[in-house]
């Protein structure tokens, strides 16, 4: 891989991180911060998009997958949110965030792969 491709992936990762912040902020304004709906949406949509890109655009998978979507999605924030919910006594919300994100992410990635294979 060329140095320009690595630079492009790094820049795309920065763009993805800004997009994640904006989506999370926008969703929090609409739904409040009691539950991390924004991060859930980011990770599910990112899982779908990565599946789609991987199947439909394999030559762009590094730039878009590792770069843009790597910066967009966030496992660490999701886990911190899950722990914070648990710590605040929101046991059901914490369990939903952890298990729901995993199951919905798997479903979204599978749908993205399936749709991408059709394109």
XYZ file of N, CA and C in Angstrom:
357
model
N 0.838 -1.186 0.000
C 0.000 0.000 0.000
C 0.881 1.245 0.000
N 0.398 2.236 -0.671
C 1.182 3.456 -0.805
C 1.016 4.360 0.417
N 1.996 5.218 0.650
C 1.875 6.177 1.748
C 0.658 7.086 1.591
N 0.293 7.397 0.346
C -0.888 8.237 0.122
C -2.170 7.542 0.571
N -2.230 6.236 0.384
C -3.401 5.493 0.836
C -3.504 5.529 2.360
N -2.373 5.386 3.038
C -2.373 5.480 4.500
C -2.773 6.881 4.961
N -2.279 7.892 4.277
C -2.652 9.266 4.612
C -4.147 9.478 4.383
N -4.648 8.953 3.278
C -6.080 9.059 2.994
C -6.922 8.377 4.052
N -6.487 7.205 4.502
C -7.224 6.492 5.554
C -7.194 7.272 6.859
N -6.061 7.887 7.166
C -5.963 8.687 8.391
C -6.897 9.893 8.323
N -6.925 10.564 7.183
C -7.825 11.709 7.020
C -9.286 11.265 7.060
N -9.581 10.158 6.416
C -10.949 9.630 6.438
C -11.356 9.259 7.859
N -10.419 8.720 8.642
C -10.706 8.400 10.040
C -11.062 9.636 10.840
N -10.366 10.732 10.574
C -10.696 11.991 11.240
C -12.082 12.479 10.870
N -12.426 12.354 9.603
C -13.766 12.737 9.156
C -14.812 11.849 9.824
N -14.527 10.558 9.910
C -15.452 9.634 10.568
C -15.677 9.996 12.025
N -14.612 10.386 12.722
C -14.737 10.762 14.131
C -15.610 12.002 14.292
N -15.452 12.969 13.398
C -16.286 14.176 13.450
C -17.740 13.819 13.150
N -17.962 12.957 12.169
C -19.329 12.516 11.864
C -19.968 11.827 13.065
N -19.192 10.975 13.757
C -19.702 10.295 14.950
C -20.133 11.316 15.992
N -19.309 12.305 16.231
C -19.622 13.338 17.212
C -20.909 14.068 16.830
N -21.038 14.426 15.558
C -22.219 15.162 15.112
C -23.488 14.319 15.205
N -23.405 13.054 14.833
C -24.571 12.169 14.951
C -24.957 12.007 16.413
N -23.985 11.741 17.267
C -24.263 11.566 18.693
C -24.877 12.826 19.284
N -24.334 13.975 18.944
C -24.855 15.246 19.444
C -26.278 15.484 18.957
N -26.517 15.248 17.671
C -27.849 15.451 17.110
C -28.891 14.534 17.724
N -28.543 13.279 17.898
C -29.483 12.328 18.500
C -29.730 12.687 19.963
N -28.694 13.102 20.673
C -28.854 13.483 22.083
C -29.783 14.684 22.219
N -29.724 15.603 21.281
C -30.628 16.761 21.319
C -32.072 16.340 21.112
N -32.276 15.327 20.300
C -33.634 14.848 20.030
C -34.154 13.912 21.118
N -33.302 13.018 21.587
C -33.751 11.953 22.494
C -33.274 12.120 23.928
N -32.408 13.084 24.178
C -31.861 13.243 25.522
C -30.655 12.345 25.733
N -30.050 12.483 26.894
C -28.826 11.731 27.185
C -29.037 10.603 28.193
N -30.271 10.308 28.525
C -30.517 9.245 29.506
C -30.005 7.888 29.015
N -30.125 7.655 27.713
C -29.617 6.431 27.083
C -28.775 6.849 25.883
N -27.667 6.174 25.602
C -26.770 6.575 24.507
C -27.261 6.148 23.121
N -28.425 6.666 22.730
C -28.996 6.302 21.438
C -28.090 6.695 20.272
N -27.393 7.811 20.398
C -26.524 8.263 19.312
C -25.398 7.287 19.015
N -24.738 6.807 20.059
C -23.642 5.849 19.869
C -24.185 4.519 19.356
N -25.363 4.126 19.829
C -25.992 2.910 19.313
C -26.243 3.060 17.812
N -26.808 4.197 17.409
C -27.073 4.445 15.989
C -25.778 4.453 15.176
N -24.757 5.099 15.698
C -23.466 5.152 15.012
C -22.915 3.743 14.793
N -22.900 2.935 15.836
C -22.298 1.604 15.714
C -23.115 0.666 14.833
N -24.434 0.777 14.877
C -25.269 -0.080 14.024
C -25.146 0.361 12.563
N -25.241 1.662 12.309
C -25.117 2.139 10.927
C -23.705 1.891 10.395
N -22.704 2.018 11.252
C -21.330 1.730 10.841
C -21.126 0.262 10.515
N -21.763 -0.622 11.271
C -21.681 -2.062 10.991
C -22.303 -2.381 9.638
N -23.456 -1.773 9.375
C -24.111 -1.968 8.086
C -23.223 -1.445 6.952
N -22.716 -0.235 7.121
C -21.894 0.380 6.078
C -20.619 -0.422 5.823
N -19.999 -0.940 6.873
C -18.783 -1.733 6.684
C -19.087 -3.029 5.942
N -20.210 -3.666 6.263
C -20.608 -4.856 5.517
C -20.838 -4.534 4.051
N -21.519 -3.437 3.792
C -21.808 -3.010 2.426
C -20.519 -2.725 1.656
N -19.636 -1.940 2.247
C -18.370 -1.585 1.593
C -17.515 -2.825 1.349
N -17.444 -3.702 2.331
C -16.620 -4.904 2.210
C -17.068 -5.768 1.039
N -18.379 -5.904 0.868
C -18.893 -6.754 -0.208
C -18.931 -6.042 -1.557
N -19.330 -4.778 -1.572
C -19.546 -4.086 -2.844
C -18.304 -3.373 -3.365
N -17.445 -2.913 -2.483
C -16.280 -2.124 -2.889
C -15.009 -2.630 -2.208
N -14.621 -3.873 -2.451
C -13.472 -4.427 -1.727
C -12.180 -3.632 -1.924
N -12.021 -2.979 -3.077
C -10.809 -2.189 -3.304
C -10.776 -0.924 -2.446
N -11.931 -0.478 -1.984
C -12.011 0.723 -1.146
C -12.164 0.374 0.329
N -12.104 -0.909 0.658
C -12.370 -1.339 2.038
C -11.373 -0.753 3.030
N -10.117 -0.606 2.651
C -9.142 -0.036 3.593
C -9.446 1.434 3.850
N -9.618 2.190 2.794
C -9.866 3.624 2.930
C -11.185 3.901 3.647
N -12.242 3.250 3.201
C -13.560 3.499 3.788
C -13.801 2.698 5.061
N -13.311 1.462 5.100
C -13.543 0.606 6.264
C -12.653 0.954 7.433
N -11.350 0.792 7.245
C -10.410 1.094 8.335
C -10.348 2.591 8.596
N -10.474 3.399 7.541
C -10.384 4.845 7.687
C -11.675 5.471 8.178
N -12.574 5.750 7.254
C -13.808 6.474 7.574
C -14.642 5.774 8.641
N -14.944 4.510 8.418
C -15.819 3.797 9.360
C -15.101 3.415 10.644
N -13.784 3.239 10.569
C -13.009 3.006 11.786
C -13.052 4.213 12.706
N -13.039 5.410 12.119
C -13.154 6.625 12.915
C -14.581 6.899 13.353
N -15.534 6.463 12.545
C -16.951 6.716 12.829
C -17.470 5.852 13.973
N -17.183 4.572 13.939
C -17.707 3.673 14.974
C -16.828 3.715 16.215
N -17.389 3.272 17.337
C -16.626 3.337 18.580
C -17.072 2.272 19.566
N -16.250 1.278 19.731
C -16.518 0.235 20.721
C -16.258 0.762 22.130
N -15.192 1.525 22.284
C -14.809 1.989 23.625
C -15.867 2.898 24.235
N -16.416 3.827 23.460
C -17.465 4.699 23.994
C -18.701 3.891 24.350
N -19.036 2.918 23.525
C -20.195 2.074 23.810
C -20.020 1.336 25.133
N -18.824 0.841 25.385
C -18.583 0.112 26.635
C -18.575 1.055 27.838
N -18.019 2.255 27.672
C -18.069 3.236 28.764
C -19.508 3.623 29.078
N -20.317 3.808 28.035
C -21.732 4.120 28.245
C -22.437 2.985 28.976
N -22.120 1.757 28.620
C -22.728 0.592 29.262
C -22.370 0.537 30.740
N -21.107 0.759 31.055
C -20.665 0.767 32.456
C -21.310 1.922 33.217
N -21.407 3.089 32.587
C -22.027 4.244 33.249
C -23.497 3.970 33.559
N -24.202 3.352 32.626
C -25.600 3.000 32.879
C -25.704 2.044 34.064
N -24.844 1.051 34.099
C -24.844 0.078 35.200
C -24.557 0.773 36.528
N -23.541 1.615 36.514
C -23.135 2.338 37.720
C -24.260 3.246 38.233
N -25.050 3.794 37.312
C -26.158 4.673 37.682
C -27.419 3.912 38.052
N -27.319 2.592 38.138
C -28.461 1.781 38.536
C -29.409 1.429 37.408
N -29.050 1.761 36.192
C -29.889 1.476 35.022
C -29.506 0.112 34.453
N -29.806 -0.935 35.210
C -29.355 -2.282 34.854
C -29.936 -2.779 33.528
N -31.231 -2.572 33.329
C -31.843 -3.045 32.081
C -31.309 -2.279 30.877
N -31.153 -0.973 31.023
C -30.613 -0.167 29.926
C -29.175 -0.580 29.624
N -28.404 -0.863 30.663
C -27.025 -1.303 30.486
C -26.975 -2.629 29.726
N -27.810 -3.565 30.120
C -27.854 -4.868 29.448
C -28.312 -4.720 27.999
N -29.326 -3.882 27.772
C -29.798 -3.656 26.408
C -28.696 -3.045 25.556
N -27.981 -2.081 26.111
C -26.921 -1.432 25.346
C -25.845 -2.439 24.940
N -25.442 -3.280 25.853
C -24.383 -4.254 25.558
C -24.868 -5.344 24.608
N -25.940 -6.014 24.970
C -26.432 -7.144 24.175
C -27.105 -6.658 22.898
N -27.901 -5.601 23.023
C -28.596 -5.063 21.857
C -27.641 -4.576 20.789
N -26.579 -3.885 21.211
C -25.618 -3.384 20.239
C -24.927 -4.541 19.522
N -24.590 -5.576 20.251
C -23.943 -6.734 19.634
C -24.876 -7.404 18.625
N -26.093 -7.708 19.039
C -27.022 -8.407 18.150
C -27.434 -7.546 16.963
N -27.757 -6.282 17.218
C -28.139 -5.394 16.121
C -26.961 -5.134 15.185
N -25.760 -5.040 15.740
C -24.569 -4.848 14.914
C -24.311 -6.038 14.009
N -24.469 -7.237 14.549
C -24.309 -8.445 13.731
C -25.347 -8.488 12.616
N -26.585 -8.178 12.949
C -27.654 -8.157 11.954
C -27.368 -7.106 10.880
N -26.972 -5.912 11.301
C -26.692 -4.834 10.353
C -25.521 -5.190 9.443
N -24.458 -5.759 10.004
C -23.303 -6.154 9.187
C -23.705 -7.226 8.178
N -24.500 -8.186 8.614
C -24.973 -9.229 7.705
C -25.836 -8.671 6.591
N -26.722 -7.738 6.930
C -27.556 -7.105 5.901
C -26.701 -6.309 4.919
N -25.709 -5.600 5.442
C -24.815 -4.844 4.571
C -24.036 -5.744 3.627
N -23.511 -6.855 4.157
C -22.800 -7.817 3.304
C -23.723 -8.386 2.234
N -24.943 -8.734 2.639
C -25.897 -9.294 1.684
C -26.271 -8.306 0.596
N -26.565 -7.077 0.994
C -26.912 -6.050 0.010
C -25.714 -5.729 -0.876
N -24.548 -5.628 -0.274
C -23.343 -5.338 -1.051
C -23.043 -6.405 -2.086
N -23.320 -7.648 -1.767
C -23.093 -8.744 -2.715
C -24.037 -8.656 -3.911
N -25.192 -8.025 -3.704
C -26.152 -7.878 -4.793
C -25.812 -6.723 -5.728
N -24.993 -5.801 -5.258
C -24.669 -4.612 -6.071
C -23.605 -4.896 -7.110
